[in-house]
Coordinates of C-alpha atoms in Angstrom, one line a residue:
X1 CA 148.7 127.2 6.7
X2 CA 148.1 125.1 9.6
X3 CA 148.6 126.8 12.3
X4 CA 147.0 127.0 16.1
X5 CA 145.1 129.9 17.1
X6 CA 143.9 131.6 20.5
X7 CA 140.4 132.9 20.1
X8 CA 139.0 134.9 23.0
X9 CA 135.4 136.2 22.7
X10 CA 133.0 138.1 25.1
X11 CA 129.1 137.9 25.8
X12 CA 127.5 140.2 28.2
X13 CA 130.4 140.5 30.5
X14 CA 131.7 136.7 30.4
X15 CA 134.7 136.4 29.0
X16 CA 135.6 132.7 27.8
X17 CA 138.7 131.2 25.9
X18 CA 139.8 128.1 23.6
X19 CA 142.1 126.9 21.5
X20 CA 141.0 126.2 17.6
X21 CA 142.9 124.3 15.1
X22 CA 142.7 125.5 11.5
X23 CA 143.1 122.4 9.1
X24 CA 143.2 122.1 5.4
X25 CA 140.5 119.5 5.5
X26 CA 137.5 118.8 6.8
X27 CA 133.9 117.3 7.7
X28 CA 131.2 119.9 7.3
X29 CA 127.7 120.4 7.8
X30 CA 125.2 123.4 8.3
X31 CA 123.9 124.0 12.0
X32 CA 120.8 122.1 12.4
X33 CA 117.6 123.0 14.3
X34 CA 115.8 119.5 15.2
X35 CA 112.7 118.0 17.3
X36 CA 114.1 116.2 20.4
X37 CA 113.4 112.4 19.2
X38 CA 112.8 113.1 15.5
X39 CA 114.9 111.3 12.8
X40 CA 116.4 114.1 10.2
X41 CA 118.8 113.6 7.2
X42 CA 121.2 116.0 7.1
X43 CA 124.0 116.8 4.2
X44 CA 127.7 116.4 5.2
X45 CA 131.1 117.2 3.0
X46 CA 134.4 117.0 2.9
X47 CA 135.7 120.3 2.5
X48 CA 139.5 120.9 1.5
X49 CA 141.3 124.6 1.5
X50 CA 143.8 124.9 -1.5
X51 CA 145.4 128.8 -2.2
X52 CA 142.5 130.1 0.4
X53 CA 139.9 128.7 -1.4
X54 CA 137.3 126.2 0.2
X55 CA 135.7 123.7 -2.0
X56 CA 134.3 120.2 -2.0
X57 CA 137.0 117.9 -2.0
X58 CA 135.4 115.4 -4.6
X59 CA 137.9 112.4 -4.3
X60 CA 136.8 111.7 -0.7
X61 CA 134.7 108.5 -1.9
X62 CA 133.2 105.4 -1.2
X63 CA 131.8 103.7 2.3
X64 CA 133.7 105.1 5.2
X65 CA 133.9 103.8 8.5
X66 CA 133.7 106.6 10.6
X67 CA 133.5 107.5 14.5
X68 CA 130.7 109.9 16.0
X69 CA 130.7 111.5 19.0
X70 CA 128.6 113.8 21.0
X71 CA 129.5 116.8 22.4
X72 CA 127.2 118.7 25.2
X73 CA 127.2 122.0 25.2
X74 CA 124.0 123.8 26.8
X75 CA 123.9 122.1 29.2
X76 CA 127.0 120.6 29.3
X77 CA 125.6 117.5 31.0
X78 CA 124.7 114.3 28.9
X79 CA 120.7 113.8 29.3
X80 CA 119.1 110.7 28.3
X81 CA 121.0 110.0 25.2
X82 CA 123.7 110.2 22.3
X83 CA 123.3 111.9 19.0
X84 CA 122.2 108.7 17.1
X85 CA 123.7 108.2 13.6
X86 CA 121.1 105.7 12.3
X87 CA 122.7 105.0 8.8
X88 CA 124.2 101.5 8.4
X89 CA 126.6 101.8 5.7
X90 CA 127.8 105.6 4.8
X91 CA 129.0 106.0 1.5
X92 CA 130.6 109.3 0.2
X93 CA 130.0 110.3 -3.6
X94 CA 132.1 112.9 -4.5
X95 CA 133.3 114.2 -0.9
X96 CA 129.0 114.1 -0.1
X97 CA 126.7 112.1 1.8
X98 CA 123.6 112.4 4.1
X99 CA 123.6 110.9 7.8
X100 CA 120.1 110.3 9.2
X101 CA 120.5 112.0 12.7
X102 CA 118.2 111.6 15.8
X103 CA 118.8 113.0 19.4
X104 CA 116.3 112.3 22.2
X105 CA 117.0 115.3 24.6
X106 CA 117.0 119.3 24.6
X107 CA 119.4 121.7 24.0
X108 CA 123.1 122.3 21.9
X109 CA 124.8 119.7 21.4
X110 CA 127.8 119.0 18.4
X111 CA 128.3 115.9 16.4
X112 CA 131.7 115.3 15.9
X113 CA 132.8 113.3 13.1
X114 CA 135.7 111.6 12.2
X115 CA 137.5 109.3 9.9
X116 CA 139.8 107.2 11.5
X117 CA 141.2 105.7 8.6
X118 CA 142.0 109.0 7.2
X119 CA 145.5 110.2 8.6
X120 CA 148.8 111.5 7.1
X121 CA 149.6 107.9 6.6
X122 CA 146.3 106.3 4.9
X123 CA 144.1 108.5 3.2
X124 CA 142.8 109.2 -0.3
X125 CA 143.2 112.8 0.1
X126 CA 146.8 113.0 2.1
X127 CA 148.8 113.0 -0.9
X128 CA 150.2 116.3 -2.5
X129 CA 148.5 117.1 -5.4
X130 CA 147.6 120.8 -7.0
X131 CA 149.5 122.3 -4.2
X132 CA 147.4 120.5 -1.6
X133 CA 148.8 119.8 1.6
X134 CA 148.6 116.4 3.7
X135 CA 146.1 116.3 6.4
X136 CA 147.6 116.9 9.9
X137 CA 146.0 114.5 12.0
X138 CA 142.8 112.7 11.3
X139 CA 140.1 113.4 9.1
X140 CA 137.1 115.4 11.1
X141 CA 134.8 117.6 12.3
X142 CA 131.4 119.0 13.8
X143 CA 128.1 119.6 13.4
X144 CA 126.0 121.9 15.6
X145 CA 122.5 120.8 16.9
X146 CA 120.0 122.8 18.5
X147 CA 117.3 120.4 20.2
X148 CA 114.1 121.3 21.2
X149 CA 111.2 119.7 23.0
X150 CA 108.4 118.4 20.5
X151 CA 105.5 119.6 22.5
X152 CA 104.0 119.7 26.2
X153 CA 102.1 116.9 28.2
X154 CA 99.7 118.3 30.8
X155 CA 99.9 116.2 33.6
X156 CA 97.8 116.3 37.1
X157 CA 99.4 115.7 40.3
X158 CA 99.1 112.3 42.5
X159 CA 95.5 111.5 43.0
X160 CA 94.5 114.3 40.8
X161 CA 92.2 113.6 37.6
X162 CA 91.7 115.9 34.5
X163 CA 89.0 114.2 32.9
X164 CA 86.2 115.8 34.2
X165 CA 83.3 117.5 32.7
X166 CA 80.4 119.1 32.9
X167 CA 78.5 115.9 32.9
X168 CA 80.4 113.3 34.1
X169 CA 83.9 112.3 36.0
X170 CA 85.8 113.2 39.1
X171 CA 86.0 116.9 40.4
X172 CA 89.4 118.7 40.0
X173 CA 89.3 122.2 41.7
X174 CA 86.8 124.8 42.8
X175 CA 86.3 127.8 40.4
X176 CA 89.5 130.3 41.6
X177 CA 90.9 127.7 43.9
X178 CA 94.3 127.2 42.8
X179 CA 95.1 123.6 41.0
X180 CA 98.3 122.0 39.5
X181 CA 99.5 121.2 36.2
X182 CA 102.8 119.7 35.2
X183 CA 104.0 120.3 32.3
X184 CA 106.1 117.7 30.9
X185 CA 108.7 118.2 27.6
X186 CA 108.2 115.6 25.6
X187 CA 110.0 113.8 22.9
X188 CA 108.7 113.6 19.1
X189 CA 107.6 109.6 18.4
X190 CA 106.4 108.0 15.2
X191 CA 103.4 109.1 14.0
X192 CA 103.3 112.6 16.0
X193 CA 101.9 115.3 14.2
X194 CA 104.7 118.2 13.5
X195 CA 102.7 121.1 12.5
X196 CA 100.0 123.3 14.7
X197 CA 99.0 122.5 18.3
X198 CA 98.8 118.8 19.8
X199 CA 95.9 117.6 21.4
X200 CA 97.3 116.0 24.7
X201 CA 94.1 115.4 26.7
X202 CA 95.0 111.3 26.7
X203 CA 96.6 110.4 29.6
X204 CA 99.1 108.4 27.5
X205 CA 101.0 111.4 26.8
X206 CA 102.2 111.4 30.6
X207 CA 103.6 108.7 30.4
X208 CA 105.5 109.5 27.2
X209 CA 109.8 109.8 27.5
X210 CA 110.5 113.5 27.9
X211 CA 113.8 115.4 27.4
X212 CA 115.7 115.9 31.1
X213 CA 118.1 118.4 29.8
X214 CA 115.5 120.9 29.5
X215 CA 115.5 121.3 33.2
X216 CA 119.2 121.5 33.4
X217 CA 121.1 124.2 35.6
X218 CA 122.7 125.4 32.4
X219 CA 120.1 124.9 30.0
X220 CA 119.0 127.3 27.3
X221 CA 116.2 129.6 28.6
X222 CA 112.7 129.1 27.7
X223 CA 109.3 130.9 29.1
X224 CA 106.6 128.4 29.2
X225 CA 103.0 129.9 29.4
X226 CA 99.8 128.6 30.3
X227 CA 96.7 129.9 28.8
X228 CA 92.9 129.3 28.1
X229 CA 92.2 129.0 24.4
X230 CA 88.6 127.8 24.8
X231 CA 85.6 126.1 27.0
X232 CA 85.4 122.2 26.8
X233 CA 82.4 121.4 28.5
X234 CA 79.4 123.1 28.8
X235 CA 79.0 123.2 25.0
X236 CA 78.6 127.2 24.5
X237 CA 80.2 127.8 27.9
X238 CA 81.6 130.9 29.0
X239 CA 85.2 130.5 28.7
X240 CA 86.2 132.2 31.9
X241 CA 89.7 133.7 32.9
X242 CA 92.9 132.0 33.8
X243 CA 95.0 133.1 36.7
X244 CA 97.8 132.7 39.1
X245 CA 101.3 132.3 38.0
X246 CA 100.7 131.8 34.0
X247 CA 104.0 132.3 32.8
X248 CA 107.2 130.6 34.7
X249 CA 111.3 129.6 33.1
X250 CA 112.2 126.4 32.7
X251 CA 114.9 126.7 35.2
X252 CA 111.8 128.0 37.4
X253 CA 109.8 125.6 40.1
X254 CA 110.3 121.8 38.8
X255 CA 111.5 118.4 39.8
X256 CA 113.9 117.5 37.3
X257 CA 110.8 115.6 35.2
X258 CA 108.0 118.4 34.8
X259 CA 107.4 122.1 35.1
X260 CA 105.3 122.5 38.2
X261 CA 102.5 125.0 37.8
X262 CA 100.9 125.0 41.3
X263 CA 99.2 128.2 40.9
X264 CA 96.5 128.4 38.4
X265 CA 93.5 129.3 38.8
X266 CA 90.3 129.0 36.4
X267 CA 87.3 131.6 36.9
X268 CA 84.5 129.4 35.5
X269 CA 83.0 125.9 36.4
X270 CA 83.1 122.8 33.9
X271 CA 86.1 121.7 31.7
X272 CA 88.7 124.5 29.9
X273 CA 90.7 123.9 26.9
X274 CA 94.1 124.7 28.9
X275 CA 97.4 125.6 26.3
X276 CA 101.1 125.5 27.1
X277 CA 103.1 127.4 24.7
X278 CA 106.9 128.6 24.6
X279 CA 107.5 130.9 21.6
X280 CA 111.4 131.0 21.7
X281 CA 113.6 128.0 22.3
X282 CA 116.8 128.3 20.9
X283 CA 115.1 130.4 18.5
X284 CA 112.4 127.7 17.8
X285 CA 108.9 127.8 18.8
X286 CA 108.0 124.5 20.3
X287 CA 104.5 122.9 19.3
X288 CA 101.9 124.2 21.6
X289 CA 99.8 121.7 23.3
X290 CA 96.0 122.1 24.7
X291 CA 94.3 119.8 26.7
X292 CA 90.7 119.5 28.2
X293 CA 91.0 119.7 32.1
X294 CA 88.1 119.6 34.6
X295 CA 85.8 119.4 36.5
X296 CA 85.8 122.6 38.1
X297 CA 82.9 123.1 40.2
X298 CA 81.7 126.4 42.4
X299 CA 83.4 127.3 45.1
X300 CA 80.1 128.5 47.6
X301 CA 77.0 129.7 46.8
X302 CA 76.0 132.5 48.1
X303 CA 71.9 134.1 48.7
X304 CA 72.2 137.0 46.8
X305 CA 68.7 138.2 47.8
X306 CA 65.6 136.9 49.9
X307 CA 62.4 138.1 51.5
X308 CA 59.7 136.2 53.5
X309 CA 56.5 138.1 53.0
X310 CA 53.8 137.3 55.4
X311 CA 50.3 136.8 54.3
X312 CA 48.6 139.7 56.5
X313 CA 50.8 143.2 55.9
X314 CA 47.9 145.5 57.0
X315 CA 49.2 145.8 61.0
X316 CA 52.0 143.8 62.2
X317 CA 53.0 141.3 59.7
X318 CA 51.8 137.7 60.4
X319 CA 50.5 134.3 58.8
X320 CA 47.9 132.1 59.7
X321 CA 48.9 128.5 60.0
X322 CA 47.8 126.8 56.6
X323 CA 47.9 129.9 55.1
X324 CA 49.9 130.5 52.2
X325 CA 53.0 133.3 52.6
X326 CA 55.5 133.8 49.6
X327 CA 59.1 133.4 49.8
X328 CA 61.8 135.1 46.9
X329 CA 65.1 133.9 47.0
X330 CA 68.2 134.5 44.6
X331 CA 71.0 131.8 45.0
X332 CA 74.3 132.5 43.3
X333 CA 77.0 129.8 42.4
X334 CA 80.4 131.7 42.7
X335 CA 84.2 131.3 42.5
X336 CA 86.3 132.2 45.4
X337 CA 86.6 135.5 44.4
X338 CA 83.0 135.9 44.5
X339 CA 82.3 135.9 41.1
X340 CA 79.3 134.2 39.0
X341 CA 79.9 131.1 37.5
X342 CA 77.7 131.2 34.7
X343 CA 77.9 127.5 33.3
X344 CA 76.8 126.1 36.3
X345 CA 73.5 126.1 35.1
X346 CA 74.2 123.6 32.2
X347 CA 76.0 120.9 34.6
X348 CA 74.3 117.5 34.5
X349 CA 71.2 117.6 37.1
X350 CA 73.0 114.7 39.0
X351 CA 76.1 116.9 39.2
X352 CA 74.5 119.7 40.6
X353 CA 73.3 120.0 44.8
X354 CA 70.6 119.6 45.8
X355 CA 69.2 122.3 48.0
X356 CA 66.8 121.8 50.8
X357 CA 64.6 124.3 52.4
X358 CA 64.9 124.3 56.1
X359 CA 62.5 126.0 58.7
X360 CA 63.7 127.1 62.5
X361 CA 61.5 128.4 65.1
X362 CA 63.2 131.5 66.1
X363 CA 61.6 132.0 69.5
X364 CA 64.9 132.4 71.8
X365 CA 63.3 129.9 74.4
X366 CA 63.1 126.7 71.9
X367 CA 65.9 124.6 72.0
X368 CA 64.8 121.9 69.0
X369 CA 63.9 124.1 66.5
X370 CA 63.5 122.3 63.7
X371 CA 60.1 122.5 62.2
X372 CA 61.3 122.1 58.5
X373 CA 58.5 119.0 58.6
X374 CA 55.8 121.4 58.7
X375 CA 56.4 123.4 55.7
X376 CA 54.2 122.7 52.9
X377 CA 56.7 123.0 49.3
X378 CA 54.1 121.5 47.2
X379 CA 53.3 124.1 45.5
X380 CA 56.3 125.2 44.3
X381 CA 58.0 124.3 40.8
X382 CA 59.0 120.7 40.3
X383 CA 62.4 120.5 40.6
X384 CA 63.2 123.9 41.5
X385 CA 66.7 122.6 43.1
X386 CA 68.0 121.7 39.7
X387 CA 66.4 125.1 38.0
X388 CA 69.6 127.0 37.8
X389 CA 69.9 129.7 35.0
X390 CA 73.4 130.2 34.5
X391 CA 75.1 131.1 37.7
X392 CA 71.6 131.7 39.8
X393 CA 68.7 129.7 40.9
X394 CA 65.7 131.9 41.6
X395 CA 62.5 131.0 43.9
X396 CA 59.6 134.2 42.2
X397 CA 56.4 134.1 45.2
X398 CA 57.3 130.6 45.9
X399 CA 54.2 129.7 47.9
X400 CA 54.5 128.0 51.4
X401 CA 52.4 127.0 54.0
X402 CA 53.3 126.5 57.5
X403 CA 51.2 123.4 58.3
X404 CA 48.5 123.1 61.2
X405 CA 49.7 120.4 64.0
X406 CA 47.0 117.4 63.3
X407 CA 45.9 115.2 66.0
X408 CA 46.0 111.2 65.5
X409 CA 42.9 110.5 63.6
X410 CA 41.4 106.9 62.7
X411 CA 39.1 109.2 60.3
X412 CA 41.3 110.2 57.5
X413 CA 38.9 111.7 56.1
X414 CA 38.5 114.4 58.4
X415 CA 41.3 116.6 59.4
X416 CA 41.6 117.5 63.1
X417 CA 44.3 120.2 64.4
X418 CA 45.6 121.1 67.6
X419 CA 46.0 124.7 68.6
X420 CA 50.1 125.6 69.4
X421 CA 52.4 128.1 68.5
X422 CA 52.8 131.2 67.8
X423 CA 55.8 130.3 66.1
X424 CA 58.5 132.9 64.7
X425 CA 59.6 130.6 61.8
X426 CA 62.9 131.6 59.7
X427 CA 63.6 129.9 56.7
X428 CA 66.8 128.7 55.4
X429 CA 68.6 126.9 52.6
X430 CA 70.7 124.1 53.1
X431 CA 72.9 121.4 50.7
X432 CA 72.0 117.8 50.2
X433 CA 75.3 116.1 51.9
X434 CA 76.8 113.7 49.5
X435 CA 79.1 110.6 49.9
X436 CA 81.3 111.2 47.3
X437 CA 82.4 115.1 47.7
X438 CA 86.0 114.0 47.8
X439 CA 85.8 112.2 44.3
X440 CA 83.1 114.8 42.3
X441 CA 83.8 117.8 44.3
X442 CA 80.7 119.6 46.4
X443 CA 79.6 123.2 46.8
X444 CA 77.7 124.4 49.7
X445 CA 76.8 127.9 51.5
X446 CA 79.6 130.5 52.3
X447 CA 77.1 132.3 55.0
X448 CA 75.5 129.2 57.3
X449 CA 74.7 131.4 60.2
X450 CA 71.0 130.1 61.2
X451 CA 71.7 127.0 63.5
X452 CA 68.9 124.1 63.6
X453 CA 68.7 121.5 65.9
X454 CA 66.9 118.0 65.5
X455 CA 65.7 115.6 67.8
X456 CA 68.4 113.4 68.5
X457 CA 71.0 115.1 65.8
X458 CA 73.7 117.0 66.6
X459 CA 73.3 120.8 65.5
X460 CA 73.6 122.1 61.9
X461 CA 73.7 125.5 60.0
X462 CA 71.9 126.7 57.5
X463 CA 72.0 130.0 55.1
X464 CA 69.0 132.5 56.2
X465 CA 66.6 134.0 53.9
X466 CA 65.5 137.7 55.4
X467 CA 62.6 138.0 57.5
X468 CA 60.4 135.3 59.2
X469 CA 57.1 134.5 59.7
X470 CA 54.9 134.8 62.4
X471 CA 52.9 132.0 62.2
X472 CA 49.6 131.9 64.4
X473 CA 46.6 129.3 64.8
X474 CA 43.7 131.3 63.8
X475 CA 40.3 130.6 63.6
X476 CA 37.1 132.4 62.8
X477 CA 34.2 132.7 65.5
X478 CA 30.4 133.4 65.0
X479 CA 28.8 134.7 68.7
X480 CA 25.2 133.1 69.5
X481 CA 22.2 136.2 69.1
X482 CA 19.0 135.9 71.0
X483 CA 16.4 138.4 70.3
X484 CA 12.3 139.1 69.8
X485 CA 10.7 136.9 67.4
X486 CA 10.2 139.5 64.7
X487 CA 13.4 142.0 64.5
X488 CA 16.7 141.0 63.0
X489 CA 19.1 139.7 65.2
X490 CA 23.0 141.1 64.8
X491 CA 25.5 137.8 65.2
X492 CA 29.2 139.1 66.2
X493 CA 31.9 138.0 64.2
X494 CA 35.4 138.2 65.2
X495 CA 39.0 136.1 64.1
X496 CA 40.9 134.8 66.9
X497 CA 44.2 133.9 67.5
X498 CA 46.1 130.7 69.8
X499 CA 48.7 133.2 72.0
X500 CA 50.1 129.7 73.6
X501 CA 47.5 129.5 76.9
X502 CA 44.0 130.7 74.9
X503 CA 42.7 132.2 72.1
X504 CA 42.1 135.9 71.8
X505 CA 41.1 138.2 69.2
X506 CA 43.8 138.7 66.6
X507 CA 43.6 142.7 66.4
X508 CA 46.1 142.7 63.6
X509 CA 43.7 141.0 61.3
X510 CA 41.9 143.7 59.1
X511 CA 41.9 141.4 55.9
X512 CA 40.3 137.9 56.6
X513 CA 36.3 138.2 55.2
X514 CA 33.3 136.4 54.8
X515 CA 30.3 136.2 52.7
X516 CA 26.8 135.9 54.1
X517 CA 25.5 134.3 51.3
X518 CA 27.7 131.2 51.0
X519 CA 26.1 129.9 54.5
X520 CA 24.4 126.8 55.7
X521 CA 21.3 127.0 57.8
X522 CA 20.2 123.9 60.4
X523 CA 16.6 124.6 61.7
X524 CA 16.9 123.5 65.6
X525 CA 13.5 124.5 66.7
X526 CA 10.8 126.5 65.6
X527 CA 7.0 126.3 67.1
X528 CA 5.0 126.3 64.1
X529 CA 6.7 125.3 60.6
X530 CA 9.0 127.8 59.7
X531 CA 12.0 128.1 57.5
X532 CA 12.2 131.7 56.2
X533 CA 15.0 133.1 58.8
X534 CA 18.3 133.6 56.7
X535 CA 21.5 135.6 56.7
X536 CA 21.1 139.2 55.4
X537 CA 23.3 139.7 52.4
X538 CA 26.6 140.8 53.3
X539 CA 30.4 140.6 52.2
X540 CA 33.2 142.5 54.5
X541 CA 36.2 142.0 56.2
X542 CA 37.1 142.0 59.9
X543 CA 38.4 145.1 61.5
X544 CA 41.2 144.8 63.9
X545 CA 39.7 141.1 64.5
X546 CA 36.1 142.1 64.3
X547 CA 32.8 142.8 62.7
X548 CA 29.3 143.6 63.7
X549 CA 27.8 143.4 60.2
X550 CA 26.4 140.4 59.7
X551 CA 22.5 140.1 60.3
X552 CA 19.9 137.6 60.5
X553 CA 16.7 137.9 59.5
X554 CA 13.6 136.2 61.2
X555 CA 11.7 136.2 57.6
X556 CA 8.0 136.7 59.2
X557 CA 5.2 138.8 57.5
X558 CA 4.3 141.9 59.2
X559 CA 2.0 141.3 62.1
X560 CA 1.9 137.5 61.5
X561 CA 1.7 135.7 65.2
X562 CA 4.7 134.9 67.6
X563 CA 6.6 132.4 66.3
X564 CA 9.5 131.0 68.7
X565 CA 12.2 129.7 66.5
X566 CA 16.1 128.7 66.8
X567 CA 18.8 128.1 63.8
X568 CA 22.2 127.5 63.3
X569 CA 24.2 129.1 61.0
X570 CA 27.2 128.4 59.1
X571 CA 29.4 130.4 57.3
X572 CA 31.5 128.8 54.4
X573 CA 35.4 129.0 54.3
X574 CA 36.5 125.4 54.4
X575 CA 36.7 123.0 51.2
X576 CA 33.6 121.0 52.2
X577 CA 30.7 122.0 54.6
X578 CA 30.2 120.8 57.9
X579 CA 28.7 117.3 58.1
X580 CA 25.5 116.0 59.0
X581 CA 23.6 119.0 58.7
X582 CA 22.4 118.3 55.1
X583 CA 24.3 121.7 53.6
X584 CA 24.5 121.6 49.8
X585 CA 26.0 125.0 49.5
X586 CA 29.6 124.4 47.7
X587 CA 30.6 127.7 47.3
X588 CA 33.0 129.0 49.9
X589 CA 35.1 132.2 51.0
X590 CA 38.1 129.8 51.1
X591 CA 39.8 130.3 54.3
X592 CA 40.7 126.9 55.7
X593 CA 43.2 128.8 58.0
X594 CA 39.9 130.0 60.1
X595 CA 38.1 126.4 60.6
X596 CA 37.9 125.0 63.8
X597 CA 37.1 121.5 65.4
X598 CA 33.9 122.8 66.9
X599 CA 32.4 119.8 67.4
X600 CA 35.0 117.5 68.4
X601 CA 34.7 115.6 64.5
X602 CA 36.9 117.7 62.5
X603 CA 37.9 121.3 61.7
X604 CA 34.8 122.7 60.2
X605 CA 33.3 125.9 59.5
X606 CA 32.4 128.7 62.1
X607 CA 28.9 128.8 63.0
X608 CA 26.5 130.7 65.7
X609 CA 23.2 129.7 67.5
X610 CA 20.4 132.1 66.9
X611 CA 17.2 132.4 68.6
X612 CA 14.4 134.1 67.9
X613 CA 11.2 134.8 70.4
X614 CA 13.3 134.9 74.1
X615 CA 11.0 137.3 74.9
X616 CA 7.6 139.5 73.2
X617 CA 9.3 142.4 73.8
X618 CA 8.8 143.5 77.5
X619 CA 11.8 142.9 79.1
X620 CA 9.6 142.8 82.3
X621 CA 7.8 139.4 81.1
X622 CA 9.9 136.4 81.2
X623 CA 8.1 133.4 79.9
X624 CA 8.8 129.6 81.2
X625 CA 9.2 128.6 77.7
X626 CA 12.5 130.5 77.4
X627 CA 14.2 127.7 79.2
X628 CA 13.1 125.3 77.0
X629 CA 15.3 126.9 74.3
X630 CA 17.1 124.0 72.9
X631 CA 20.8 124.3 72.6
X632 CA 23.2 122.5 69.7

């Protein structure tokens, strides 16, 4: 029966109606699920209705010149193309044929098939036969096409690059900061895979044709999700976590060419394998895509723990200039929310920041406070600036010295220094500036609160270490001693430091020590050949800067006749003995920070003058020869 029927439909409170015509003949094919841009063969039949039975009309055969039309359902607007029927000659056999179709966009469309030559007046199947009814109008029919994008290209926004890795390439964003990914729905092209995930790391995918109807206002809804599927670089690195807005619908933020994910944040550094998935679009799963995206670099450096340990801690902590003190530091590379970025240790050395150890005079009356050049770092491990273990760089008991101020000296073999200070030395860490930060991405310390003022340069800030070095210029002093010719003499020993105006006894020192067996002796005068005078065997420390245990023995036999003698004794604390005295004693109590330029020929061991025989034991008798005591 041929009739017009009006059909009403209601879906989720939305009522639509249309008129449908029921006819005895039509083109028929099952609805098709296809990939945009990928050709597909579909089977088409001519069906006839006879006595309420539907069957293939086998009399419809031969080459047919058919008309095709694309009807846009969802969305209802034309995108970038029509359904393309690729057959050159369409031949029916017993009412059946196969069409090769391709639709370059996404959404729901109908393919309207019409045979304009098959009408009431002229058609093989329009004659009444076996109770069949003639065709009412043209032979026509439609096929529903559900077309999905092939996959998603992941593209950078303008001026960005996704090709950086832990060893090369440009920087993209700091760990934890937002970065942008433009997800472009692509058409399939010849040679493309149709199974599994698609690697779209090559930038060529960002130039491929898209399916613009994916973004139309009344397009089928799809939820696209960004996720991390692994680490790209460094090898075996930590994959971190992806946060921010990782899911959005195709009706959300886009510019008609790409979905814009502008609030993605990765917690780690290096390069990450990012995936885009959409599990349900018109009942189909869009091929997931993945791409290596980088380089991410640390957002900030933070000093997690630090300490400066002075050499002397027995009283008020202090350190002599040229004396070793220690520094402990743990620096951590972090993301924007303060979490460690463990992959940083595996970065190529040239992509790691170079850290500088700086020194500042913390005395408030010092304007030009940069004393970094006086810090000797030669005992630190070579390359400590790059020795990151995952997210941390550690200086453990790093040996440093604050050097004495050298005088201009033509004799480079001799060290001559000038007393200055004292200094309250603060240490800090800075990042050596790099010119390519805008391209490669740079990291700096989060808390730079220590001002550093260099001569003729603008002030900069460094990240401070806890504590400071009370750095003092020191010297060990042997006082002269004199007395009777046949009794031991006490030679007072003290340790002094420069207070800015003069040397004073350093009462904070109860640790500096000496060993009288490591000494030198110079005979200045003797009334008869005699060389037995010596220092008593004593090893001791100063107490609050003083010591009175050192004695000089005259070295004469009992009842020996009066001998007058004068000698100079040197306590060995320098690397080399004093010059021009013929000393061969190489053993020393290594305390070069307590040497001093006593004779104007260079910093050397302390010495004191000893005179035996200034009087014979009767204080009331002064001998004329006492005026002949020879001084150095």
